Short mmCIF file of C-alpha atoms in Angstrom, two decimals:
data_model
loop_
_atom_site.label_atom_id
_atom_site.label_comp_id
_atom_site.label_asym_id
_atom_site.label_seq_id
_atom_site.Cartn_x
_atom_site.Cartn_y
_atom_site.Cartn_z
CA MET G 1457 44.82 29.42 -44.15
CA LEU G 1458 46.25 27.15 -46.83
CA ARG G 1459 49.77 28.34 -46.03
CA LEU G 1460 49.11 27.76 -42.30
CA TRP G 1461 47.75 24.27 -43.02
CA ARG G 1462 50.90 23.43 -44.96
CA GLN G 1463 53.10 24.57 -42.09
CA LEU G 1464 51.34 22.27 -39.56
CA GLY G 1465 52.66 18.85 -38.76
CA LEU G 1466 50.79 15.55 -39.06
CA ASN G 1467 49.71 15.41 -35.38
CA GLN G 1468 48.52 18.98 -35.49
CA ARG G 1469 46.52 18.35 -38.63
CA ILE G 1470 44.83 15.29 -37.05
CA THR G 1471 44.05 17.21 -33.87
CA LEU G 1472 42.67 20.18 -35.74
CA GLY G 1473 40.55 17.94 -37.99
CA ALA G 1474 39.11 16.03 -35.05
CA SER G 1475 38.32 19.28 -33.26
CA ALA G 1476 36.61 20.67 -36.34
CA LEU G 1477 34.50 17.51 -36.71
CA ALA G 1478 33.55 17.63 -33.00
CA VAL G 1479 32.53 21.28 -33.27
CA VAL G 1480 30.49 20.63 -36.40
CA GLY G 1481 28.80 17.61 -34.80
CA ALA G 1482 27.98 19.59 -31.65
CA VAL G 1483 26.50 22.41 -33.71
CA ILE G 1484 24.38 19.97 -35.71
CA ALA G 1485 23.19 18.23 -32.53
CA LEU G 1486 22.36 21.60 -30.97
CA LEU G 1487 20.36 22.60 -34.03
CA VAL G 1488 18.46 19.30 -34.03
CA TRP G 1489 17.75 19.59 -30.31
CA ALA G 1490 16.62 23.21 -30.72
CA GLN G 1491 14.21 22.23 -33.48
CA ARG G 1492 12.83 19.33 -31.46
CA PRO G 1493 9.40 20.22 -29.91
CA ASP G 1494 9.00 20.39 -26.15
CA MET G 1495 7.01 17.27 -25.23
CA LYS G 1496 4.56 17.28 -22.33
CA LEU G 1497 2.58 14.49 -20.71
CA LEU G 1498 -0.84 14.04 -22.30
CA TYR G 1499 -2.08 10.97 -20.38
CA GLY G 1500 -0.34 8.67 -17.94
CA ARG G 1501 -1.02 5.26 -16.40
CA LEU G 1502 -3.10 4.10 -19.36
CA GLY G 1503 -4.02 0.53 -20.07
CA GLU G 1504 -2.94 -1.18 -23.25
CA LYS G 1505 -6.35 -0.81 -24.85
CA GLU G 1506 -6.69 2.84 -23.84
CA ALA G 1507 -3.17 3.71 -25.06
CA ALA G 1508 -3.79 2.00 -28.40
CA GLU G 1509 -7.00 3.99 -28.95
CA VAL G 1510 -5.31 7.30 -28.10
CA VAL G 1511 -2.29 6.56 -30.33
CA SER G 1512 -4.58 5.66 -33.23
CA ALA G 1513 -6.42 8.97 -32.84
CA LEU G 1514 -3.13 10.93 -32.73
CA GLN G 1515 -1.84 9.19 -35.85
CA THR G 1516 -5.07 9.98 -37.68
CA GLN G 1517 -4.73 13.67 -36.83
CA GLY G 1518 -1.01 13.70 -37.68
CA ILE G 1519 0.07 14.91 -34.22
CA PRO G 1520 3.62 13.90 -33.17
CA PHE G 1521 3.79 11.90 -29.96
CA GLU G 1522 6.15 9.89 -27.83
CA LEU G 1523 5.56 6.87 -25.60
CA GLY G 1524 7.06 6.45 -22.17
CA ALA G 1525 6.84 4.34 -19.02
CA GLY G 1526 6.53 1.11 -20.98
CA GLY G 1527 3.79 2.43 -23.25
CA THR G 1528 1.50 3.59 -20.43
CA SER G 1529 2.31 7.32 -20.86
CA ILE G 1530 1.85 9.45 -23.98
CA TYR G 1531 3.65 12.76 -24.62
CA VAL G 1532 2.70 15.41 -27.20
CA PRO G 1533 4.08 18.91 -27.99
CA SER G 1534 3.49 21.25 -25.07
CA ASN G 1535 1.68 23.83 -27.20
CA GLN G 1536 -0.94 21.25 -28.24
CA VAL G 1537 -1.62 19.41 -24.96
CA TYR G 1538 -4.87 21.11 -23.99
CA LYS G 1539 -6.26 21.17 -27.52
CA VAL G 1540 -5.54 17.46 -28.00
CA ARG G 1541 -7.16 16.63 -24.66
CA MET G 1542 -10.36 18.44 -25.60
CA ASP G 1543 -10.44 16.80 -29.03
CA LEU G 1544 -9.97 13.34 -27.55
CA ALA G 1545 -12.54 14.03 -24.81
CA SER G 1546 -15.12 14.91 -27.47
CA LYS G 1547 -14.51 11.46 -28.96
CA GLY G 1548 -14.81 9.70 -25.61
CA LEU G 1549 -11.10 8.96 -25.28
CA PRO G 1550 -9.44 7.62 -23.34
CA ALA G 1551 -12.23 5.17 -22.64
CA ALA G 1552 -11.86 3.59 -19.22
CA ASP G 1553 -11.59 -0.17 -18.98
CA GLY G 1554 -14.88 -1.86 -18.26
CA ILE G 1555 -18.44 -0.60 -18.41
CA GLY G 1556 -19.87 1.68 -15.76
CA PHE G 1557 -23.34 2.97 -15.04
CA GLU G 1558 -23.39 4.68 -18.43
CA ILE G 1559 -24.80 1.38 -19.67
CA PHE G 1560 -28.18 2.60 -18.40
CA ASP G 1561 -28.03 5.89 -20.31
CA ARG G 1562 -29.93 4.28 -23.15
CA SER G 1563 -33.41 3.03 -22.36
CA ASN G 1564 -34.02 -0.46 -23.68
CA PHE G 1565 -37.58 -1.62 -23.73
CA GLY G 1566 -38.58 -5.22 -23.62
CA ILE G 1567 -35.45 -6.62 -21.96
CA SER G 1568 -35.83 -9.29 -19.32
CA ASP G 1569 -35.19 -8.95 -15.62
CA PHE G 1570 -32.18 -11.26 -15.90
CA VAL G 1571 -30.52 -8.95 -18.42
CA GLN G 1572 -31.21 -5.95 -16.22
CA ARG G 1573 -29.62 -7.60 -13.20
CA THR G 1574 -26.65 -8.68 -15.32
CA ASN G 1575 -26.16 -5.12 -16.58
CA PHE G 1576 -26.34 -3.80 -13.04
CA THR G 1577 -23.63 -6.24 -11.93
CA ARG G 1578 -21.41 -5.27 -14.88
CA ALA G 1579 -21.89 -1.59 -14.16
CA LEU G 1580 -21.08 -2.07 -10.47
CA GLN G 1581 -17.92 -4.03 -11.30
CA GLY G 1582 -16.79 -1.42 -13.81
CA GLU G 1583 -17.27 1.50 -11.43
CA LEU G 1584 -15.38 -0.27 -8.65
CA SER G 1585 -12.54 -1.16 -11.03
CA ARG G 1586 -12.18 2.44 -12.15
CA THR G 1587 -12.17 3.71 -8.58
CA ILE G 1588 -9.57 1.22 -7.34
CA ALA G 1589 -7.33 1.94 -10.35
CA GLN G 1590 -7.06 5.56 -9.16
CA LEU G 1591 -5.24 4.50 -5.98
CA LYS G 1592 -1.53 5.21 -5.84
CA GLY G 1593 0.54 2.18 -6.73
CA VAL G 1594 -2.26 0.42 -8.65
CA ARG G 1595 -1.75 0.22 -12.40
CA SER G 1596 -5.00 -1.53 -13.18
CA ALA G 1597 -7.76 -3.33 -11.32
CA ARG G 1598 -10.60 -5.74 -12.03
CA VAL G 1599 -13.50 -6.51 -9.70
CA MET G 1600 -15.77 -9.55 -9.85
CA VAL G 1601 -18.95 -9.34 -7.75
CA VAL G 1602 -21.18 -12.35 -7.10
CA LEU G 1603 -24.70 -11.43 -6.01
CA PRO G 1604 -27.03 -14.13 -4.60
CA GLU G 1605 -30.05 -15.05 -6.64
CA ASN G 1606 -33.15 -13.09 -5.68
CA ARG G 1607 -35.96 -15.46 -4.79
CA LEU G 1608 -39.39 -14.44 -3.60
CA LEU G 1609 -40.54 -17.65 -1.92
CA LEU G 1610 -37.33 -19.14 -0.60
CA LYS G 1611 -34.26 -17.30 0.58
CA ASN G 1612 -31.17 -18.82 2.10
CA ALA G 1613 -30.09 -16.86 5.15
CA GLU G 1614 -26.48 -17.92 4.71
CA SER G 1615 -26.16 -16.67 1.13
CA ARG G 1616 -24.60 -13.23 0.87
CA PRO G 1617 -22.72 -11.33 -1.83
CA THR G 1618 -18.98 -11.85 -2.30
CA ALA G 1619 -16.31 -10.08 -4.36
CA SER G 1620 -12.84 -10.73 -5.75
CA VAL G 1621 -10.43 -7.91 -6.60
CA PHE G 1622 -7.39 -8.29 -8.87
CA ILE G 1623 -4.84 -5.46 -8.79
CA ASP G 1624 -1.69 -4.96 -10.85
CA THR G 1625 0.96 -3.31 -8.69
CA GLY G 1626 3.86 -3.71 -11.09
CA GLY G 1627 5.65 -6.08 -8.72
CA MET G 1628 5.76 -3.49 -5.93
CA ALA G 1629 4.82 -4.23 -2.33
CA PHE G 1630 1.31 -3.25 -1.21
CA GLU G 1631 0.74 -2.25 2.41
CA ALA G 1632 -1.90 -3.93 4.54
CA GLU G 1633 -3.62 -0.60 5.22
CA ARG G 1634 -4.17 0.00 1.52
CA VAL G 1635 -5.47 -3.56 1.04
CA ASN G 1636 -7.91 -2.99 3.88
CA SER G 1637 -9.07 0.26 2.27
CA ILE G 1638 -9.87 -1.65 -0.95
CA ARG G 1639 -11.85 -4.22 1.00
CA ALA G 1640 -13.78 -1.49 2.81
CA LEU G 1641 -14.47 0.31 -0.48
CA VAL G 1642 -15.95 -2.79 -2.12
CA ALA G 1643 -17.83 -4.02 0.95
CA ASN G 1644 -19.58 -0.67 1.45
CA ALA G 1645 -20.50 -0.41 -2.23
CA VAL G 1646 -22.44 -3.71 -2.31
CA GLU G 1647 -25.47 -4.17 -0.10
CA GLY G 1648 -25.15 -6.94 2.46
CA MET G 1649 -21.44 -7.60 1.85
CA ARG G 1650 -19.09 -7.97 4.78
CA LEU G 1651 -15.45 -6.97 4.95
CA ASP G 1652 -14.25 -10.58 5.10
CA ASP G 1653 -16.22 -11.44 1.96
CA VAL G 1654 -13.79 -9.47 -0.23
CA ALA G 1655 -10.62 -11.22 -1.50
CA VAL G 1656 -7.75 -9.13 -2.91
CA VAL G 1657 -5.10 -10.76 -5.16
CA ASP G 1658 -2.10 -9.05 -6.77
CA SER G 1659 -0.41 -9.72 -10.11
CA ARG G 1660 2.17 -12.01 -8.49
CA GLY G 1661 -0.50 -14.41 -7.23
CA ASN G 1662 -0.36 -13.35 -3.57
CA VAL G 1663 -3.62 -13.26 -1.61
CA LEU G 1664 -3.20 -9.90 0.09
CA SER G 1665 -6.40 -10.13 2.13
CA GLU G 1666 -5.61 -13.51 3.73
CA ASP G 1667 -3.89 -12.02 6.76
CA LEU G 1668 -6.60 -9.40 7.28
CA LYS G 1669 -9.57 -11.71 7.72
CA SER G 1670 -10.95 -11.72 11.24
CA ASP G 1671 -12.04 -14.91 12.98
CA PRO G 1672 -13.90 -14.03 16.20
CA GLN G 1673 -14.10 -17.69 17.22
CA LEU G 1674 -10.42 -18.47 16.42
CA GLY G 1675 -11.55 -21.64 14.71
CA THR G 1676 -8.44 -22.20 12.60
CA ALA G 1677 -4.81 -22.61 13.55
CA SER G 1678 -3.72 -19.70 11.35
CA SER G 1679 -6.17 -17.35 13.04
CA GLN G 1680 -4.96 -18.46 16.47
CA ILE G 1681 -1.32 -17.86 15.56
CA LYS G 1682 -2.20 -14.51 14.03
CA PHE G 1683 -4.13 -13.39 17.11
CA ARG G 1684 -1.34 -14.53 19.42
CA LYS G 1685 1.29 -12.69 17.37
CA GLN G 1686 -0.75 -9.50 17.39
CA THR G 1687 -1.22 -9.72 21.16
CA GLU G 1688 2.47 -10.36 21.85
CA ASP G 1689 3.60 -7.60 19.50
CA TYR G 1690 1.21 -5.14 21.09
CA LEU G 1691 2.38 -5.90 24.63
CA ALA G 1692 6.09 -5.91 23.65
CA ASN G 1693 5.75 -2.56 21.89
CA LYS G 1694 3.89 -1.18 24.87
CA VAL G 1695 6.75 -2.02 27.24
CA GLU G 1696 9.51 -0.97 24.82
CA THR G 1697 8.03 2.48 24.29
CA MET G 1698 7.75 2.91 28.04
CA LEU G 1699 11.39 1.89 28.65
CA ALA G 1700 12.54 4.10 25.76
CA LYS G 1701 11.23 7.11 27.66
CA VAL G 1702 13.17 6.09 30.77
CA LEU G 1703 16.41 4.59 29.40
CA GLY G 1704 16.57 6.17 25.95
CA PRO G 1705 15.81 4.87 22.45
CA GLY G 1706 17.27 1.49 21.61
CA GLN G 1707 18.32 0.71 25.18
CA ALA G 1708 15.83 -2.12 25.80
CA VAL G 1709 14.62 -5.20 23.92
CA VAL G 1710 11.35 -6.81 25.06
CA ARG G 1711 9.81 -10.09 23.99
CA VAL G 1712 6.45 -11.23 25.36
CA SER G 1713 4.99 -14.74 25.33
CA ALA G 1714 1.23 -15.10 25.81
CA GLU G 1715 -0.87 -18.24 26.05
CA ILE G 1716 -4.31 -17.68 24.52
CA ASN G 1717 -7.39 -19.71 25.35
CA SER G 1718 -8.98 -20.66 22.04
CA GLU G 1719 -12.01 -22.50 23.46
CA ALA G 1720 -15.48 -20.98 23.22
CA THR G 1721 -17.89 -22.07 25.98
CA SER G 1722 -21.58 -21.39 26.57
CA THR G 1723 -23.19 -22.15 29.98
CA THR G 1724 -26.89 -21.97 30.94
CA GLN G 1725 -27.82 -22.22 34.65
CA GLU G 1726 -31.37 -22.38 36.07
CA LYS G 1727 -32.16 -22.08 39.82
CA PHE G 1728 -35.48 -22.45 41.72
CA ASP G 1729 -36.18 -20.85 45.11
CA PRO G 1730 -39.22 -22.47 46.78
CA GLU G 1731 -39.06 -20.12 49.77
CA SER G 1732 -39.92 -17.06 47.73
CA GLN G 1733 -43.36 -18.01 46.40
CA VAL G 1734 -45.57 -15.51 44.65
CA ALA G 1735 -49.36 -15.97 44.23
CA ARG G 1736 -49.98 -16.07 40.55
CA GLN G 1737 -53.73 -16.99 40.37
CA GLU G 1738 -56.58 -17.50 42.93
CA THR G 1739 -60.04 -18.95 42.06
CA SER G 1740 -63.05 -19.10 44.48
CA THR G 1741 -66.27 -21.08 43.69
CA GLU G 1742 -69.51 -21.10 45.81
CA ASP G 1743 -72.53 -23.34 44.96
CA THR G 1744 -76.01 -23.29 46.69
CA ASN G 1745 -78.55 -26.11 45.97
CA ILE G 1746 -82.18 -25.92 47.37
CA THR G 1747 -84.48 -28.99 47.11
CA ASN G 1748 -88.30 -28.88 47.89
CA GLU G 1749 -90.07 -32.24 48.39
CA LYS G 1750 -93.75 -33.10 49.40
CA GLU G 1751 -94.91 -36.09 51.36
CA ALA G 1752 -97.51 -38.46 49.89
CA ASP G 1753 -101.25 -38.62 51.07
CA GLY G 1754 -102.84 -41.33 53.04
CA ASN G 1755 -103.08 -43.55 50.07
CA GLY G 1756 -99.44 -42.85 49.44
CA GLN G 1757 -100.16 -41.18 46.15
CA ASN G 1758 -100.46 -37.62 44.96
CA THR G 1759 -102.88 -37.43 42.12
CA GLY G 1760 -104.52 -34.73 40.11
CA VAL G 1761 -103.42 -31.35 38.90
CA ALA G 1762 -102.71 -30.14 42.40
CA ALA G 1763 -100.01 -32.72 42.81
CA ASN G 1764 -98.07 -31.04 39.99
CA LEU G 1765 -98.58 -27.49 41.22
CA PRO G 1766 -96.05 -25.85 43.53
CA GLN G 1767 -97.06 -24.96 46.99
CA GLY G 1768 -99.09 -21.80 47.29
CA GLN G 1769 -100.62 -21.97 43.83
CA GLY G 1770 -104.16 -23.10 43.34
CA GLY G 1771 -104.80 -23.33 47.00
CA GLN G 1772 -103.69 -26.03 49.23
CA ALA G 1773 -102.55 -28.88 47.18
CA GLY G 1774 -103.74 -32.15 48.00
CA GLY G 1775 -101.52 -34.55 49.71
CA GLY G 1776 -99.24 -34.48 52.74
CA PRO G 1777 -96.89 -31.71 54.01
CA SER G 1778 -93.81 -30.47 51.92
CA LYS G 1779 -90.06 -30.79 52.87
CA THR G 1780 -87.33 -28.27 51.78
CA THR G 1781 -83.58 -29.15 51.69
CA GLU G 1782 -80.77 -26.53 51.14
CA GLU G 1783 -77.17 -27.54 50.27
CA GLN G 1784 -74.19 -25.10 49.91
CA ARG G 1785 -70.65 -25.87 48.59
CA LYS G 1786 -67.58 -23.58 48.47
CA SER G 1787 -64.23 -24.27 46.69
CA LYS G 1788 -61.07 -22.12 46.41
CA THR G 1789 -58.06 -22.72 44.12
CA GLN G 1790 -54.71 -20.82 44.47
CA ASN G 1791 -51.74 -21.08 42.07
CA TYR G 1792 -48.25 -20.00 43.20
CA GLU G 1793 -45.22 -19.11 41.01
CA ILE G 1794 -41.91 -20.37 42.30
CA ASN G 1795 -39.00 -17.94 41.90
CA ARG G 1796 -36.69 -19.09 39.05
CA VAL G 1797 -33.32 -17.59 37.95
CA VAL G 1798 -31.91 -18.47 34.50
CA THR G 1799 -28.30 -17.45 33.82
CA SER G 1800 -26.74 -17.83 30.34
CA THR G 1801 -23.00 -17.22 30.06
CA THR G 1802 -20.98 -17.27 26.83
CA LYS G 1803 -17.19 -17.05 26.93
CA SER G 1804 -15.52 -16.11 23.66
CA PRO G 1805 -11.98 -17.30 22.94
CA GLY G 1806 -9.05 -14.95 23.22
CA ASN G 1807 -8.51 -14.48 26.93
CA ILE G 1808 -4.92 -14.64 28.13
CA THR G 1809 -4.29 -17.55 30.49
CA ARG G 1810 -0.55 -17.04 31.04
CA LEU G 1811 1.82 -14.16 30.37
CA SER G 1812 5.61 -13.98 30.53
CA ALA G 1813 8.21 -11.50 29.28
CA ALA G 1814 11.97 -11.29 28.74
CA VAL G 1815 13.62 -7.86 28.96
CA PHE G 1816 17.20 -7.11 27.95
CA LEU G 1817 18.68 -3.80 29.08
CA ALA G 1818 21.75 -2.17 27.57
CA SER G 1819 24.63 -1.61 29.95
CA ARG G 1820 24.72 1.90 31.28
CA LEU G 1821 27.66 3.79 29.80
CA GLY G 1822 30.06 5.52 32.13
CA ALA G 1823 32.22 8.55 31.48
CA ALA G 1824 34.14 8.96 28.25
CA GLY G 1825 36.49 6.02 27.87
CA ALA G 1826 35.35 4.44 31.16
CA ALA G 1827 33.90 0.96 31.57
CA PRO G 1828 30.10 0.51 31.67
CA VAL G 1829 28.47 0.91 35.07
CA ALA G 1830 26.28 -2.01 36.15
CA ARG G 1831 22.84 -1.29 37.57
CA THR G 1832 22.11 -2.21 41.15
CA ALA G 1833 19.70 -4.96 42.17
CA GLN G 1834 17.29 -2.35 43.45
CA GLU G 1835 17.22 -0.63 40.07
CA ILE G 1836 16.67 -3.95 38.29
CA ASP G 1837 13.77 -4.78 40.64
CA SER G 1838 12.27 -1.35 40.09
CA LEU G 1839 12.37 -1.80 36.32
CA ARG G 1840 10.92 -5.30 36.66
CA GLN G 1841 8.01 -3.96 38.70
CA MET G 1842 7.37 -1.35 36.01
CA VAL G 1843 7.19 -4.06 33.37
CA VAL G 1844 4.92 -6.21 35.55
CA ASN G 1845 2.50 -3.34 36.04
CA ALA G 1846 2.56 -2.41 32.35
CA LEU G 1847 1.80 -5.97 31.22
CA GLY G 1848 -0.78 -6.60 33.91
CA VAL G 1849 0.79 -9.81 35.17
CA PRO G 1850 -1.53 -11.40 37.78
CA THR G 1851 -0.37 -10.82 41.34
CA GLY G 1852 0.79 -14.12 42.75
CA GLY G 1853 3.64 -13.11 44.96
CA ALA G 1854 7.00 -11.55 44.19
CA GLN G 1855 8.53 -14.89 43.28
CA ASN G 1856 5.84 -15.67 40.71
CA GLN G 1857 6.15 -12.21 39.17
CA ALA G 1858 9.94 -12.50 39.02
CA ALA G 1859 9.57 -15.84 37.26
CA ALA G 1860 7.06 -14.39 34.79
CA VAL G 1861 9.17 -11.31 33.96
CA SER G 1862 12.93 -11.66 33.68
CA VAL G 1863 15.15 -8.57 33.39
CA GLN G 1864 18.80 -8.92 32.42
CA GLU G 1865 21.47 -6.33 31.71
CA VAL G 1866 23.76 -7.08 28.76
CA ALA G 1867 26.16 -5.16 26.52
CA PHE G 1868 24.54 -4.37 23.19
CA PRO G 1869 26.74 -4.68 20.07
CA ALA G 1870 27.48 -1.61 18.06
CA ALA G 1871 24.84 -0.83 15.50
CA VAL G 1872 25.89 -1.78 12.00
CA GLU G 1873 24.10 -0.24 9.07
CA PRO G 1874 22.84 -2.91 6.68
CA THR G 1875 24.80 -3.13 3.46
CA THR G 1876 21.66 -3.35 1.39
CA GLY G 1877 20.52 0.03 2.68
CA ALA G 1878 23.89 1.58 1.86
CA VAL G 1879 23.83 0.08 -1.63
CA ASP G 1880 20.32 1.38 -2.24
CA LYS G 1881 21.33 4.80 -0.98
CA VAL G 1882 24.37 4.95 -3.27
CA ALA G 1883 22.28 3.73 -6.19
CA GLY G 1884 19.72 6.45 -5.56
CA ILE G 1885 22.40 9.13 -5.39
CA PHE G 1886 24.00 7.86 -8.60
CA GLU G 1887 20.63 7.82 -10.35
CA SER G 1888 19.96 11.42 -9.33
CA ALA G 1889 23.45 12.63 -10.30
CA ARG G 1890 23.61 10.79 -13.61
CA PRO G 1891 22.90 13.90 -15.75
CA LEU G 1892 25.50 15.89 -13.81
CA LEU G 1893 28.03 13.09 -14.25
CA ALA G 1894 27.53 13.21 -18.01
CA LEU G 1895 28.18 16.96 -18.03
CA ALA G 1896 31.22 16.54 -15.81
CA PHE G 1897 32.63 13.84 -18.08
CA ALA G 1898 32.17 16.08 -21.11
CA GLY G 1899 33.90 18.92 -19.28
CA VAL G 1900 36.85 16.69 -18.33
CA CYS G 1901 37.24 15.53 -21.93
CA PHE G 1902 37.24 19.13 -23.16
CA PHE G 1903 39.80 20.14 -20.54
CA VAL G 1904 42.11 17.24 -21.48
CA PHE G 1905 41.75 18.19 -25.15
CA LEU G 1906 42.79 21.76 -24.40
CA ARG G 1907 45.78 20.58 -22.41
CA LEU G 1908 46.93 18.32 -25.21
CA PHE G 1909 46.41 21.03 -27.79
CA LYS G 1910 48.50 23.48 -25.81
CA LYS G 1911 51.31 20.99 -25.34
CA THR G 1912 51.41 20.11 -29.04
CA LYS G 1913 54.47 21.62 -30.79
CA PRO G 1914 55.16 21.80 -34.52
CA GLU G 1915 57.25 18.99 -35.81
CA PRO G 1916 60.86 19.97 -36.63
CA LEU G 1917 61.43 20.27 -40.39
CA ASP G 1918 64.66 19.68 -42.21
CA PHE G 1919 65.86 22.69 -44.11
CA GLU G 1920 69.01 23.72 -45.97
CA VAL G 1921 71.25 26.56 -44.88
CA VAL G 1922 73.87 28.34 -46.91
CA PRO G 1923 77.24 29.04 -45.32
CA GLN G 1924 78.30 32.65 -45.21
CA GLY G 1925 81.29 32.02 -47.46
CA ALA G 1926 79.21 30.72 -50.34
CA ALA G 1927 76.40 33.24 -50.22
CA GLY G 1928 77.07 34.54 -53.71
CA GLU G 1929 77.04 31.20 -55.45
CA GLN G 1930 73.73 29.99 -56.86
CA GLY G 1931 72.81 26.76 -55.17
CA GLY G 1932 76.37 26.13 -54.20
CA GLY G 1933 77.49 25.35 -50.71
CA MET G 1934 74.06 23.99 -49.68
CA LEU G 1935 74.50 21.72 -46.68
CA GLY G 1936 71.74 19.57 -45.05
CA MET G 1937 71.96 20.46 -41.34
CA LYS G 1938 69.60 20.02 -38.42
CA SER G 1939 70.79 23.10 -36.52
CA HIS G 1940 72.93 26.16 -37.20
CA LYS G 1941 73.81 29.38 -35.45
CA VAL G 1942 71.22 31.93 -36.54
CA SER G 1943 72.37 35.43 -37.58
CA PRO G 1944 70.71 38.30 -39.48
CA GLU G 1945 72.87 37.72 -42.54
CA LEU G 1946 71.97 34.05 -42.58
CA LEU G 1947 68.28 34.83 -42.31
CA ASN G 1948 68.46 37.26 -45.22
CA GLU G 1949 70.19 34.66 -47.36
CA LEU G 1950 67.58 32.03 -46.40
CA ILE G 1951 64.73 34.39 -47.24
CA ARG G 1952 66.12 34.82 -50.74
CA GLN G 1953 66.91 31.20 -51.47
CA LYS G 1954 64.40 29.16 -49.36
CA PRO G 1955 61.50 31.33 -48.27
CA GLU G 1956 59.39 28.23 -47.28
CA ASN G 1957 61.85 27.37 -44.52
CA VAL G 1958 61.63 30.77 -42.86
CA GLY G 1959 58.36 30.15 -41.08
CA ALA G 1960 59.47 26.80 -39.58
CA THR G 1961 62.84 28.26 -38.56
CA LEU G 1962 61.28 31.24 -36.83
CA ARG G 1963 58.79 29.06 -34.92
CA GLU G 1964 61.50 26.72 -33.74
CA TRP G 1965 63.76 29.57 -32.74
CA LEU G 1966 60.98 31.41 -30.88
CA GLY G 1967 59.95 28.17 -29.15
CA GLN G 1968 63.48 27.49 -27.95
CA ASN G 1969 64.01 31.01 -26.70
CA GLY G 1970 60.56 31.10 -25.05
CA GLY G 1971 61.22 27.78 -23.27
CA ASN G 1972 64.50 29.08 -21.93
#
């Protein structure tokens, strides 16, 4: 090997040295990678406090670990994952953020009612925060619940519980359906709370629940615009899906304009009908009054006990004859109820007072390479009537319907794919193929190295040859030549006098003959 090293040129020595260093480095890297433990996820999506507690426990036990995903994920050797999880679980780790209903596991005697209610509120907030944090796309969550004060003697009917929810989405967009699910989760967990009493805010300061609040009376301008937009979008989508079945997808564009009445009215009407009387109460009264009088005697006086006795008792009373008077009275009272009709009508806002629509149809394509074929007036009218029936435009004559719904045929431009979508697609492909690109680059470098190594030829060396005429002289006749005609006699002479030049000469000679 030493003799071979001496026969190599400078470029060959550099190439061989670099190759040897690369091979040694690759072997060392392979050994280090082979000795490196296989790491597996222990816990993911941890909070800062939770991750710090778990890392402290792993350091105490001397278990190797790695952090990932910005410190929210912890990896340990795969052969220790389940053991470490059980050990940490026995220590109550990872402890979830906030306090749940485990606060009532210990019985505390002598605490006040205020402390009990405060602990209940803390436990409720902690349980809701833990539940919301389990949703996909939510890194962490905090819930603040405000419960009205419980009073025995006085209670405000307007006071009701409210809640505020803060979620950390990592800067990602959060769909309205998922925001509504959070509101429903909190509202159904607190007694007496309504869906609109829950506010949801993200880490960027956006009020996600603002657009989801319902206003049945449409009292604010934002609620009116929101309701109008929802109505117009619903009607436009209704017509577009219908035309897509008839003309094909993307062949029609529909825009609807609706005027919404935002006034709430309440009317009470009371009518009396005197012709339809109904007897409600009838009262009859009958009185009989009998009066008995006696006339005086000749002296004009009635004296004695007999004058005070009624007739027929104690014999004939003294005095003149008696006179009896009878009086009868009858009265009748009737009460009638007059027929009365009370009508109370309440009109809520939101009814559509005027509706109009604009429909653009794509030109119908002809045969291959032919010009588009225009639709006839009858076809346009037929499509307009379909739109009118689908929207429910009030019937007011053909002219009014044609003015409310306009249908026009135009040539749609060719669809152009947005550049942002193409860039995102290429970026995703590059991200997925990044490991393969690294391997491909390494393979290309190795292939280029092999090509260069094969093309490398030994550097030509200067050597001395001895002419045939001076072969017997020692050292005489030595001439410095770059090339000479090679013969067996010359080679024998060179072997005797300059054996170190034989190897270089043979390589050069074999290279020249092999190239030819």
